[in-house]
C-alpha positions as CSV (number, residue, x, y, z in Angstrom):
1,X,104.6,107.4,89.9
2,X,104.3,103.9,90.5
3,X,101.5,103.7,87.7
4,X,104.3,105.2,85.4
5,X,106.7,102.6,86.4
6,X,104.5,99.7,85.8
7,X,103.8,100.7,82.4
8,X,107.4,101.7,81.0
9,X,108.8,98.4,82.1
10,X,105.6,96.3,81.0
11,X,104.7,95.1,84.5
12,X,101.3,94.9,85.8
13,X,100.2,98.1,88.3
14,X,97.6,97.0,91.4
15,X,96.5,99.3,93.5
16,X,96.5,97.3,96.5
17,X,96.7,99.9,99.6
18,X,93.9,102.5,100.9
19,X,95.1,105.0,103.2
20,X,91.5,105.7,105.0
21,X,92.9,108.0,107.3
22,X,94.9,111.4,107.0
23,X,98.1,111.5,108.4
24,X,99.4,114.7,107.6
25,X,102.0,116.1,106.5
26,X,105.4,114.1,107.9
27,X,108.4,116.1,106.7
28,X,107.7,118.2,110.1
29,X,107.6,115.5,112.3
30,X,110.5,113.6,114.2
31,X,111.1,109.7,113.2
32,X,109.1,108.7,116.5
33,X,106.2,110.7,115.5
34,X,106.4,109.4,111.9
35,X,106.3,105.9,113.5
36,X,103.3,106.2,115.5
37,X,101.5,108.0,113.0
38,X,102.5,105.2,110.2
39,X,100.8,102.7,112.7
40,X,97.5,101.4,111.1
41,X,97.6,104.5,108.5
42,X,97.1,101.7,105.9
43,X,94.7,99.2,104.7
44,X,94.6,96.7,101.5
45,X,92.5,97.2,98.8
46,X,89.8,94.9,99.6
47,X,89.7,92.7,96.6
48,X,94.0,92.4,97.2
49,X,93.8,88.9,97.1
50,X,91.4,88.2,93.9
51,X,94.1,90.9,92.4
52,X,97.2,89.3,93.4
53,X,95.8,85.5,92.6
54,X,95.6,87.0,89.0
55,X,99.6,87.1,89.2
56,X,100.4,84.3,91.5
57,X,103.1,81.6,90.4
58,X,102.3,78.6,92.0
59,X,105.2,77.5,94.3
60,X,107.2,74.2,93.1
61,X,108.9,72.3,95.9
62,X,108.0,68.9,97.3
63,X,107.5,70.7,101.1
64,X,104.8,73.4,99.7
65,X,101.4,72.7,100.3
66,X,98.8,73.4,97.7
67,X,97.8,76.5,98.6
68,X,101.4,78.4,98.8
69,X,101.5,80.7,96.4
70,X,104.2,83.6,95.7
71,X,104.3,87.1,94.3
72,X,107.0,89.7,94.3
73,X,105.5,93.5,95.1
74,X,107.4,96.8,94.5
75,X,106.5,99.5,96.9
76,X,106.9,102.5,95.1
77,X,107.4,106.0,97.6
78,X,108.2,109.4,96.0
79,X,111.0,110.4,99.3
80,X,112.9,108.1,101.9
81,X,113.2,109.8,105.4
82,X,112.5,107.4,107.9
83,X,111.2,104.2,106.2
84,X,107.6,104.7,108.1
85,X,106.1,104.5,105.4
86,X,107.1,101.7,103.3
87,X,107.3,99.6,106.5
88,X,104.0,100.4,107.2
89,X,102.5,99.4,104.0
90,X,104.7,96.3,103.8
91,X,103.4,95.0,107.1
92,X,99.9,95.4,106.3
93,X,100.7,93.6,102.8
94,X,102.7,91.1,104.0
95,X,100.2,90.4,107.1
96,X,97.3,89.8,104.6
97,X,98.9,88.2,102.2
98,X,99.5,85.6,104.8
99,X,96.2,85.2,105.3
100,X,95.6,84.1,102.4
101,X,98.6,81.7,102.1
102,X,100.3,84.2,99.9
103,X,104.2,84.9,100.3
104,X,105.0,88.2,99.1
105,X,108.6,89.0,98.3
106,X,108.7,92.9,98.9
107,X,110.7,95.2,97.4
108,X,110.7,99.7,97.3
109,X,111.9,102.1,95.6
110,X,111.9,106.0,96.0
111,X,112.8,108.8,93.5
112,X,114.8,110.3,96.8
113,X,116.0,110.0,100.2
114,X,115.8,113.0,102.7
């Protein structure tokens, strides 16, 4: 879906999460249980930041340093219940990007909320 999105509006598509573990199906579970499952369900890609550099706009302000960089992500989901999810993969993003002196401004989208 995401992939689809990308290329209809002309925006680059990077695949920058791994989900190396199954966490089942979470329609069945209550929003605590979709919590703690969502904990550490997600990694980055491991090449995230060589991607993301490749779309980096230097910052421009007399208080960044030279290595503060900024990029704007849409998260794409296909259903909204809970927001595990997306928070999850936003945290992990967000965390590494860090890092790697990235800022990542972090927007989602869903085709439909439950």
């Amino acid at each position: 879906m995401a992939e689809e999105i990308a290329r209809r509006n002309k925006l680059p598509f990077l695949s920058l999460l791994a989900r190396p573990q199954d966490t089942g199906k979470q329609s069945f579970k209550s929003k605590k249980e979709r919590m703690n499952t969502m904990n550490n369900a997600f990694s980055v890609h491991p090449n995230m930041t060589n991607l993301l550099k490749s779309f980096i706009l230097k910052v421009e302000s007399h208080r960044a340093t030279e290595n503060n960089f900024s990029v704007t992500v849409l998260l794409v989901d296909d259903i909204y219940t809970t927001g595990s999810t997306l928070q999850a993969c936003a945290c992990v993003l967000r965390e590494k990007a860090l890092e790697q002196g990235i800022h990542l401004t972090i927007f989602c989208l869903t085709l439909a909320r439950s």
